[in-house]
Amino acid sequence: KYRGSPLDPPLRSRFQCRDIGSLSYSELLQQMTDAGLNAPAEGLRKLLSFGFAVSSSDSSASFPDFPLDNLPDAARILSNNPSLSELDLLNQLYPTEVILTPSQKTSIKTLIDSLKIQVSKPVHQKIVKVDHDYGITAKVTIARYGWLKSSDFVLKVPVREYTAASAKSETNFVEIEKQSDLLADMVQTYAVADFCLIGPRGSGKTALVVELCRLLNQPLDQITLYKDMSARELIQSRNTKPNGDTEWMDSSLVKAAKNGWTIVLDGLHRLHLSTMGILHRLVHDRELNLFDGSRLIRHDKFDELLEKLEVTAEELNNRGIFKIHPAFRIIALAEPPKLDTSNWLTPEILSIFLFHNVKNLNKTDEIKIIFELYGSVHPAMKKILELAQALRERSEKDPILKTFAEALSTRQLLRIAHRLSKFSGDEISIHDLVQRVFLSKFLPSLPRQVLESMLKEFDIVPIPLAKSKDIKVTIDKEKQLLTIGKTETKIYPQNLSHSLKVPETLFYDTPHYVQLLERILQDFLLGYHLCLIGNQGVGKNKLIDRLLFLMNCPREYIQLHRDTTVTSLTIAPTIIDGKVIFEDSPLVKAVKNGYTLVIDEIDKAPINVTCVLKSLVETGDM
């Protein structure tokens, strides 16, 4: 679709062009009525009127196109829950909070008032029970709590074939009121369509999706997207057989479609628009043509072919026709678009998904999560929480503070709180903790000055130099216990099978390096993956090797460069007796054996290679 300019003249000269137009008001209303049998007719008319008003010729120059194609999905959601407010449903279709400028929001508010669209009620929702009938449907009971009374309704959600062995795994997810509402909205959308979560980094998008799939007992797979990712990598790629022949290998997206998994497309805002277009047919029609000549079709069409041709499913599969499981769902994760520079949320993308907006938690919610996870809130943590809240409130007017607010996300706050809960008895400099979050040593002078002024405002100051010199950190290694400063850990037992994997290097225990070793050991014991950032030659490798030597911890080593590929990250080809043998890479060996993996020069590798590590670090899957 080209707005404001005609089609390219060479294109028009080669084709006979016809304007298809769009469906009329009555035709779309009939589609919505057929899709949402129990939906209130007045609510459907208001949604349709809003869509036509936004997409009319008078307003097309100022507003993005309204996704009229998604109105039947909205009607199905409203049919399942007729008490859902019209404004909440409208925000799923047309996320005004992230795609419109302030002046456009004012115009949209006026339009909402003129159409008398029902605003959100003071009602909270919560998933209270999920029942499986040992079939392909889960019955989800959602409770709605109002000011005077509460009511429950049951929602049927397609899932994979449930077995008694697929018990729910344990989780440390803390469900607060805001997250309960969002989870209830997500499962209602999940029942009828694919959707996209839009929220800033560290706001909990991945945690919400993992919790949703845990409640439904749904298998979950993840694809980390990047800018240069092609449609071929998203659908199928070439693979080499042991005999040297090549074949097409299905991606995680195609495997999820065949098996009925939930696939997470992480980083939708990074994907190129031309690559994103391949999702249109898969989302709307549930059909997809693969590069190997096979075809994926919707489950009801597949069943019709079985009856019409009188063949078995295996025979259709041999002909290259595969069934898309009815429980298959796509959940995309993305960051809010930047309206002034790059708005990835174009009208074409608006027509693919329904949307849910994930906002940063407020100070009260974060305190509750910290209390539930770690038992108490450190006094110094309250200062950091106040700093984070102030940065978020002032970020709309100052772009520098907006960058700091994004860095001090809920995820980072939980990491700081976890550290303070475990090592609160040590001489911890809160100033150093915050500085490490913002990487202040690598900031330009102006942002660094702004940061220092904000820290002084909230009384977050460094330890005086005289006092810091009095802090002496020593290393004490006994038979089974290693002590660095006030931090203790058990030493790995001696084992001949991995003794050669334990690094040993020439190291001088200077006070500065010993303090760094204690900080690294603390983060290591907390279970976090570490990234050491520093100029060339400052001793990053020696620090890690020294710590692993003291702990008697085996490690695997891999060095990245600009020619590193995803394949070389996981497979190492070697020649044995004149034959090429594919062995596990150091990364895979470390995962299988429980070793520590040292990835050197990670900044040199292409972004598509390092993106693969994201799911391994966050969810433990790869």
XYZ file of C-alpha atoms in Angstrom:
622
model
C 0.000 0.000 0.000
C 1.370 3.371 -0.984
C -0.007 6.409 0.765
C 0.251 9.889 -0.740
C 1.904 8.787 -4.000
C 0.789 6.631 -6.944
C 2.287 3.275 -7.815
C 5.640 3.316 -9.511
C 5.062 4.123 -13.249
C 7.161 1.170 -14.545
C 5.067 -1.129 -12.388
C 1.791 0.299 -13.649
C 2.952 -0.022 -17.261
C 3.467 -3.784 -16.888
C 0.317 -4.692 -15.020
C -3.387 -4.038 -15.357
C -4.055 -2.368 -11.996
C -7.435 -2.469 -10.246
C -8.471 -0.860 -6.960
C -9.891 -3.644 -4.809
C -11.191 -1.354 -2.082
C -12.256 -2.578 1.333
C -15.313 -4.217 2.849
C -18.266 -2.023 3.650
C -19.479 -1.215 7.150
C -22.333 -3.726 6.970
C -20.116 -6.512 5.620
C -17.543 -6.060 8.381
C -20.275 -5.871 11.007
C -21.699 -9.149 9.728
C -18.265 -10.776 9.976
C -17.883 -9.558 13.551
C -21.361 -10.766 14.471
C -20.681 -14.226 13.040
C -17.342 -14.441 14.883
C -18.640 -13.157 18.244
C -22.022 -14.780 18.766
C -22.279 -13.760 22.427
C -20.671 -10.335 22.029
C -22.839 -7.263 22.726
C -24.007 -5.806 19.399
C -23.613 -2.236 20.629
C -19.966 -2.831 21.563
C -19.202 -4.289 18.128
C -20.755 -1.285 16.398
C -18.703 1.142 18.491
C -15.437 -0.650 17.683
C -16.293 -0.721 13.984
C -17.299 2.948 13.987
C -14.022 3.880 15.647
C -12.069 1.923 13.033
C -13.859 3.581 10.127
C -13.473 7.032 11.703
C -9.699 6.586 12.107
C -9.252 5.094 8.622
C -11.448 7.631 6.839
C -9.958 9.889 4.187
C -10.277 12.926 6.451
C -8.016 11.464 9.147
C -5.726 9.221 7.113
C -3.040 11.900 6.917
C -2.595 12.052 10.689
C -3.361 8.590 12.098
C -1.912 5.164 11.274
C -4.360 2.849 9.543
C -6.723 1.013 11.858
C -6.385 -2.815 11.514
C -9.927 -3.608 10.368
C -8.881 -7.204 9.570
C -8.409 -7.921 13.294
C -11.947 -6.905 14.288
C -13.312 -10.499 14.067
C -10.659 -11.620 16.579
C -11.720 -8.795 18.886
C -15.336 -9.945 18.502
C -14.325 -13.467 19.607
C -12.580 -12.080 22.699
C -15.655 -10.015 23.546
C -17.857 -13.067 22.979
C -15.851 -15.088 25.501
C -16.007 -12.236 28.034
C -18.938 -9.851 27.311
C -18.116 -7.817 30.429
C -14.739 -6.741 28.996
C -14.543 -2.970 28.578
C -14.595 -1.656 25.029
C -11.590 0.623 25.636
C -9.393 -2.273 26.784
C -10.319 -4.214 23.668
C -9.667 -1.151 21.534
C -6.167 -0.784 22.992
C -5.401 -4.359 21.961
C -6.356 -3.536 18.379
C -4.873 -0.056 18.266
C -2.225 0.588 20.995
C -2.592 4.369 21.154
C -0.144 4.689 24.050
C 2.837 3.708 21.904
C 1.953 4.647 18.301
C 0.501 8.157 18.663
C 1.987 11.531 19.477
C 0.519 13.637 22.325
C -1.558 15.742 19.912
C -2.909 12.600 18.226
C -3.822 11.119 21.613
C -5.924 14.204 22.342
C -7.824 13.771 19.070
C -8.350 10.063 19.745
C -9.692 10.824 23.230
C -12.184 13.226 21.713
C -13.284 10.538 19.252
C -13.673 7.990 22.074
C -15.839 10.417 24.021
C -18.004 11.211 21.002
C -18.631 7.507 20.303
C -19.342 6.891 24.018
C -16.908 3.987 24.124
C -16.997 2.257 27.477
C -13.870 3.002 29.528
C -12.088 0.559 31.785
C -14.008 -0.410 34.895
C -12.366 -0.613 38.338
C -12.307 -4.410 38.089
C -9.363 -6.746 38.582
C -8.940 -10.169 36.997
C -7.028 -13.234 38.084
C -6.547 -16.774 36.767
C -7.715 -18.970 39.645
C -7.835 -22.443 38.084
C -6.786 -24.340 34.952
C -8.412 -27.725 34.269
C -7.278 -30.170 31.596
C -9.719 -32.705 30.193
C -6.962 -34.948 28.847
C -7.707 -33.527 25.414
C -6.712 -30.520 23.380
C -8.612 -27.925 25.424
C -7.912 -26.351 28.793
C -10.681 -24.753 30.840
C -9.356 -21.583 32.428
C -11.382 -20.053 35.246
C -10.882 -16.300 35.554
C -12.224 -14.411 38.564
C -13.272 -10.767 38.250
C -13.154 -8.687 41.427
C -15.203 -5.495 41.507
C -16.025 -2.959 44.176
C -19.114 -4.784 45.387
C -18.974 -8.373 44.134
C -16.875 -10.879 42.257
C -17.801 -13.137 39.369
C -16.111 -16.009 37.546
C -16.209 -17.084 33.921
C -14.703 -20.098 32.180
C -12.618 -19.782 29.034
C -11.703 -22.630 26.684
C -8.106 -22.420 25.436
C -6.618 -24.782 22.814
C -3.530 -26.573 24.122
C -1.461 -29.595 23.179
C -2.676 -33.064 24.115
C -2.439 -33.116 27.889
C -0.811 -36.039 29.651
C -0.504 -36.723 33.344
C 3.293 -36.595 33.033
C 3.227 -32.925 32.003
C 2.987 -31.541 35.523
C 3.521 -27.855 36.146
C 7.069 -26.921 37.017
C 8.003 -24.848 40.037
C 8.348 -21.118 39.572
C 9.447 -18.075 41.541
C 7.033 -15.790 39.688
C 5.516 -13.237 42.087
C 2.007 -12.420 40.943
C 1.013 -8.882 41.869
C -2.312 -7.246 41.024
C -1.112 -5.513 37.864
C 0.502 -8.699 36.537
C -2.589 -10.757 37.388
C -4.738 -8.438 35.277
C -2.285 -8.640 32.404
C -2.049 -12.446 32.580
C -5.840 -12.703 32.485
C -5.970 -10.412 29.430
C -3.186 -12.394 27.763
C -4.925 -15.744 28.176
C -8.153 -14.300 26.717
C -6.233 -13.122 23.648
C -4.242 -16.369 23.524
C -7.502 -18.321 23.222
C -8.343 -16.763 19.836
C -5.272 -15.157 18.227
C -1.561 -14.416 18.259
C -0.421 -11.294 20.080
C 2.541 -9.042 20.790
C 3.800 -7.735 24.149
C 5.211 -4.212 23.950
C 7.271 -2.981 26.863
C 10.671 -1.545 27.804
C 13.694 -3.719 28.496
C 13.586 -5.516 31.829
C 9.850 -4.944 32.401
C 9.087 -8.685 32.646
C 7.773 -9.604 29.184
C 9.603 -12.935 29.046
C 8.611 -13.779 32.627
C 4.938 -13.188 31.798
C 5.056 -15.458 28.747
C 6.858 -18.217 30.667
C 4.274 -18.020 33.463
C 1.381 -18.118 30.978
C 2.747 -21.249 29.293
C 3.451 -22.816 32.678
C -0.176 -22.346 33.727
C -1.403 -23.885 30.466
C 1.247 -26.654 30.426
C 2.246 -25.477 26.971
C 5.709 -26.246 25.507
C 7.602 -23.040 24.842
C 10.284 -22.283 22.274
C 12.034 -19.017 21.516
C 13.628 -17.312 18.519
C 15.774 -14.241 19.109
C 15.340 -11.898 16.160
C 17.940 -9.512 14.759
C 18.031 -6.842 12.086
C 19.708 -8.810 9.287
C 17.612 -11.948 9.788
C 16.166 -13.178 6.506
C 12.897 -14.976 5.828
C 14.894 -18.090 4.990
C 16.417 -18.207 8.480
C 12.999 -17.639 10.022
C 11.396 -20.564 8.138
C 13.987 -23.118 6.973
C 17.756 -23.425 6.574
C 20.167 -25.779 4.860
C 21.620 -28.679 6.827
C 24.353 -31.205 5.986
C 23.718 -34.931 6.427
C 26.445 -37.282 7.714
C 27.033 -38.532 4.150
C 27.637 -34.996 2.864
C 24.233 -34.394 1.242
C 22.313 -31.244 2.075
C 18.683 -30.945 3.095
C 16.213 -28.348 4.327
C 15.895 -28.146 8.097
C 12.799 -26.689 9.760
C 13.254 -23.691 12.029
C 11.789 -23.501 15.521
C 8.811 -21.586 14.089
C 7.868 -24.421 11.704
C 8.453 -27.085 14.370
C 6.186 -25.191 16.750
C 3.459 -24.952 14.091
C 3.539 -28.709 13.455
C 3.686 -29.748 17.125
C 1.373 -27.162 18.677
C 3.985 -25.311 20.712
C 4.016 -21.676 21.684
C 6.776 -19.816 19.845
C 8.207 -16.567 21.206
C 9.613 -14.105 18.664
C 11.886 -12.032 20.870
C 12.880 -8.632 19.473
C 10.194 -7.983 16.855
C 11.249 -4.324 16.734
C 14.666 -5.371 15.382
C 13.357 -7.471 12.499
C 13.342 -5.900 9.032
C 9.902 -5.053 7.666
C 10.416 -7.152 4.533
C 11.140 -10.228 6.657
C 8.206 -9.518 8.934
C 5.839 -9.686 5.972
C 6.205 -13.475 5.776
C 4.238 -13.731 9.026
C 1.069 -12.247 7.472
C -0.199 -15.448 5.881
C 0.852 -17.649 8.790
C -0.992 -15.466 11.310
C -4.179 -14.676 9.363
C -4.687 -17.764 7.184
C -2.623 -20.318 9.131
C -0.930 -21.360 5.899
C 2.720 -21.323 4.871
C 4.669 -22.521 1.840
C 8.102 -23.838 2.768
C 11.288 -23.677 0.708
C 11.494 -27.461 0.316
C 8.178 -27.480 -1.564
C 6.024 -28.647 1.333
C 3.083 -26.729 2.712
C 1.538 -26.057 6.104
C -2.264 -25.640 6.215
C -4.836 -24.932 8.893
C -6.059 -27.901 10.950
C -9.681 -27.788 9.729
C -8.602 -27.664 6.058
C -6.276 -30.594 6.715
C -9.177 -32.611 8.171
C -11.351 -31.723 5.152
C -8.648 -33.058 2.817
C -8.521 -36.312 4.780
C -12.260 -36.824 4.279
C -12.372 -35.656 0.662
C -9.372 -37.663 -0.586
C -9.984 -40.603 1.789
C -6.333 -40.831 2.763
C -4.441 -40.964 6.032
C -2.505 -38.129 7.634
C 0.753 -39.969 6.937
C -0.057 -40.134 3.224
C -0.708 -36.387 3.122
C 2.556 -35.771 4.930
C 4.368 -37.859 2.306
C 2.848 -35.562 -0.338
C 4.309 -32.557 1.463
C 1.134 -31.314 3.180
C 1.350 -30.863 6.943
C -1.175 -29.829 9.555
C -0.773 -26.747 11.720
C -1.766 -27.759 15.226
C -4.755 -25.795 16.603
C -2.805 -25.034 19.796
C 0.003 -23.286 17.887
C 0.425 -19.659 18.940
C 2.891 -16.885 18.171
C 3.804 -14.443 20.941
C 6.041 -11.565 19.885
C 8.080 -9.410 22.275
C 9.092 -5.881 21.323
C 10.185 -2.567 22.735
C 8.067 0.584 22.276
C 8.689 2.365 18.964
C 10.546 5.665 18.823
C 8.124 7.950 17.023
C 10.720 10.639 16.285
C 13.380 8.368 14.745
C 12.238 4.862 13.822
C 8.654 3.712 14.206
C 8.678 -0.021 13.478
C 4.974 -0.322 14.364
C 3.695 0.405 10.859
C 0.106 -0.213 9.659
C 1.276 -3.501 8.146
C 2.509 -4.699 11.554
C -0.633 -3.443 13.285
C -2.675 -5.775 11.097
C -0.688 -8.888 12.108
C -1.026 -9.010 15.894
C -3.165 -7.923 18.760
C -1.167 -5.989 21.350
C -0.691 -5.795 25.098
C 1.254 -2.979 26.706
C 3.635 -4.019 29.517
C 4.518 -1.024 31.674
C 7.281 -0.672 34.220
C 6.249 -1.537 37.740
C 5.917 1.224 40.300
C 7.859 1.462 43.531
C 5.168 -0.252 45.629
C 4.987 -3.283 43.331
C 8.760 -3.637 43.187
C 8.993 -3.518 46.980
C 6.377 -6.271 47.203
C 8.273 -8.481 44.742
C 11.567 -7.924 46.578
C 9.890 -8.751 49.898
C 8.348 -11.951 48.497
C 11.614 -13.127 46.902
C 14.225 -12.055 49.448
C 12.335 -11.601 52.712
C 13.185 -7.962 53.413
C 14.143 -4.723 51.715
C 17.645 -3.439 52.479
C 17.629 0.213 53.682
C 19.999 1.173 50.885
C 17.656 -0.496 48.398
C 14.947 2.037 49.220
C 17.202 4.845 47.981
C 17.780 3.017 44.705
C 14.031 2.424 44.292
C 13.347 6.126 44.842
C 16.034 6.950 42.270
C 14.465 4.575 39.719
C 11.004 6.061 40.272
C 12.320 9.620 39.837
C 14.152 8.703 36.634
C 10.965 7.210 35.157
C 8.883 10.243 36.082
C 11.371 12.729 34.618
C 12.347 10.690 31.561
C 9.576 12.137 29.361
C 11.188 15.570 29.387
C 14.880 14.637 29.347
C 16.289 12.095 26.843
C 19.401 11.527 28.984
C 17.302 10.562 31.992
C 15.217 8.322 29.732
C 18.323 6.309 28.903
C 19.139 5.958 32.600
C 15.551 4.948 33.395
C 15.697 2.174 30.786
C 18.979 0.894 32.257
C 17.628 0.810 35.829
C 14.797 -1.582 34.927
C 12.879 -3.908 37.220
C 15.240 -6.728 36.255
C 18.284 -4.734 37.371
C 16.563 -3.662 40.582
C 15.843 -7.290 41.471
C 19.484 -8.190 40.855
C 20.656 -5.407 43.167
C 18.126 -6.442 45.821
C 19.252 -10.065 45.553
C 22.861 -9.045 46.054
C 22.059 -6.843 49.047
C 20.003 -9.629 50.648
C 22.880 -12.113 50.447
C 25.855 -9.850 51.155
C 24.363 -7.034 53.220
C 26.932 -7.499 56.012
C 29.803 -6.454 53.758
C 31.052 -2.937 53.176
C 29.001 -2.505 50.014
C 29.160 0.793 48.207
C 25.666 1.507 46.850
C 27.246 4.167 44.693
C 29.451 1.551 42.985
C 26.471 -0.772 42.431
C 24.484 1.933 40.653
C 27.506 3.110 38.685
C 28.039 -0.424 37.397
C 24.433 -0.614 36.212
C 24.840 2.572 34.173
C 28.440 1.760 33.087
C 29.282 5.330 34.045
C 32.990 4.944 33.254
C 32.125 4.686 29.565
C 29.657 7.604 29.506
C 30.422 10.984 27.934
C 31.086 13.875 30.300
C 27.606 15.480 30.132
C 25.566 12.325 30.924
C 28.053 11.461 33.669
C 27.523 14.871 35.294
C 23.743 14.478 35.084
C 24.007 11.047 36.707
C 26.200 12.304 39.536
C 23.783 15.142 40.299
C 20.884 12.660 40.452
C 22.827 10.373 42.798
C 23.671 13.283 45.119
C 20.009 14.291 45.175
C 19.106 10.883 46.619
C 22.121 10.733 48.950
C 23.880 7.954 47.015
C 27.504 8.924 47.477
C 30.766 6.932 47.220
C 32.650 5.650 50.254
C 35.260 8.193 51.383
C 38.724 7.465 50.014
C 40.291 7.203 53.472
C 37.677 4.657 54.563
C 37.978 2.642 51.351
C 41.731 2.309 51.875
C 41.090 0.797 55.309
C 39.071 -2.046 53.747
C 41.483 -4.944 53.362
C 40.461 -8.001 51.384
C 42.504 -11.181 51.654
C 42.343 -14.615 50.041
C 42.268 -17.675 52.292
C 42.102 -21.131 50.726
C 41.631 -24.185 52.920
C 40.979 -27.788 51.911
C 37.325 -27.439 50.936
C 36.611 -23.747 51.510
C 37.665 -20.601 49.663
C 37.341 -17.225 51.416
C 37.854 -13.918 49.619
C 37.270 -11.053 52.016
C 33.961 -11.926 53.716
C 32.668 -14.141 50.914
C 32.961 -17.912 51.246
C 32.333 -20.745 48.808
C 33.035 -24.426 48.557
C 35.921 -25.583 46.400
C 35.091 -28.014 43.618
C 36.319 -31.535 44.499
C 39.378 -32.876 42.766
C 38.580 -34.928 39.672
C 41.111 -36.297 37.217
C 38.622 -36.133 34.341
C 38.468 -32.340 34.431
C 41.740 -31.409 36.115
C 43.224 -30.264 32.794
C 40.232 -27.925 32.317
C 41.100 -25.905 35.452
C 43.026 -22.780 34.352
C 46.232 -21.631 36.017
C 47.901 -18.313 35.317
C 50.507 -15.950 36.757
C 48.610 -13.548 39.008
C 49.599 -10.948 41.584
C 47.102 -10.437 44.406
C 47.016 -6.644 44.452
C 44.349 -5.032 46.707
C 42.367 -3.707 43.741
C 42.253 -7.038 41.943
C 41.374 -8.955 45.128
C 38.396 -6.641 45.706
C 37.305 -7.248 42.126
C 37.626 -11.008 42.667
C 35.313 -10.809 45.684
C 32.675 -8.879 43.691
C 32.886 -11.353 40.824
C 32.638 -14.286 43.231
C 29.524 -12.791 44.837
C 27.755 -12.465 41.483
C 28.955 -15.971 40.577
C 27.405 -17.393 43.749
C 24.133 -15.561 43.085
C 23.821 -17.549 39.863
C 24.152 -14.700 37.378
C 25.978 -14.818 34.076
C 28.790 -12.276 34.099
C 30.180 -9.866 31.527
C 33.527 -8.198 32.181
C 33.922 -4.909 30.313
C 37.228 -3.103 30.160
C 39.923 -1.743 27.909
C 42.388 -4.056 26.246
C 45.119 -5.374 28.539
C 43.527 -4.594 31.915
C 43.461 -8.277 32.939
C 39.912 -9.519 32.298
C 41.020 -13.025 31.333
C 43.482 -13.245 34.219
C 40.787 -12.294 36.741
C 38.449 -15.055 35.590
C 41.233 -17.647 35.322
C 42.473 -16.765 38.805
C 39.001 -17.132 40.326
C 38.328 -20.437 38.592
C 41.758 -21.706 39.704
C 41.028 -20.817 43.326
C 37.654 -22.589 43.100
C 39.160 -25.564 41.221
C 36.390 -25.005 38.676
C 36.843 -26.441 35.145
C 36.168 -24.162 32.218
C 35.740 -24.223 28.469
C 37.103 -21.389 26.350
C 35.854 -19.999 23.058
C 36.972 -16.882 21.225
C 34.639 -15.036 18.880
C 35.538 -12.970 15.819
C 33.783 -11.247 12.945
C 33.525 -14.481 10.924
C 31.933 -16.481 13.759
C 28.656 -18.138 12.747
C 25.890 -19.740 14.757
C 27.006 -23.133 13.458
C 30.610 -22.633 14.583
C 29.278 -21.572 17.979
C 27.690 -24.992 18.522
C 29.621 -27.408 16.268
C 33.379 -27.846 15.828
C 34.443 -29.793 12.681
C 37.620 -31.869 13.003
C 39.414 -34.276 10.625
C 39.950 -37.819 11.918
C 41.412 -40.494 9.593
C 40.687 -38.315 6.572
C 37.024 -37.843 7.485
C 35.323 -34.658 8.678
C 33.764 -35.342 12.083
C 31.429 -32.826 13.701
C 32.006 -32.587 17.441
C 30.423 -30.510 20.147
C 31.813 -27.014 20.467
C 33.224 -25.777 23.799
C 29.852 -24.100 24.447
C 27.925 -27.377 24.128
C 30.513 -29.263 26.185
C 30.253 -26.689 28.963
C 26.448 -26.964 28.980
C 26.497 -30.763 29.076
C 29.211 -31.109 31.741
C 28.318 -28.148 33.926
C 31.570 -26.282 33.307
C 32.069 -22.534 33.253
C 32.199 -21.126 29.732
C 34.537 -18.210 29.024
C 33.553 -16.356 25.843
C 36.359 -14.029 24.811
C 35.947 -11.015 22.502
C 32.171 -11.267 22.527
C 31.898 -7.745 21.106
C 33.672 -8.852 17.918
C 30.997 -11.353 16.840
C 28.024 -10.440 14.593
C 24.797 -9.582 16.362
C 22.995 -12.641 14.975
C 25.539 -14.875 16.752
C 25.332 -13.226 20.158
C 21.511 -13.149 19.937
C 21.567 -16.947 20.113
C 23.002 -16.716 23.632
C 20.050 -14.657 24.902
C 17.633 -17.577 25.274
C 20.385 -19.717 26.813
C 21.098 -17.053 29.434
C 17.481 -16.094 30.208
C 15.507 -19.347 30.011
C 18.219 -22.007 29.927
C 17.116 -23.264 26.499
C 18.972 -23.194 23.198
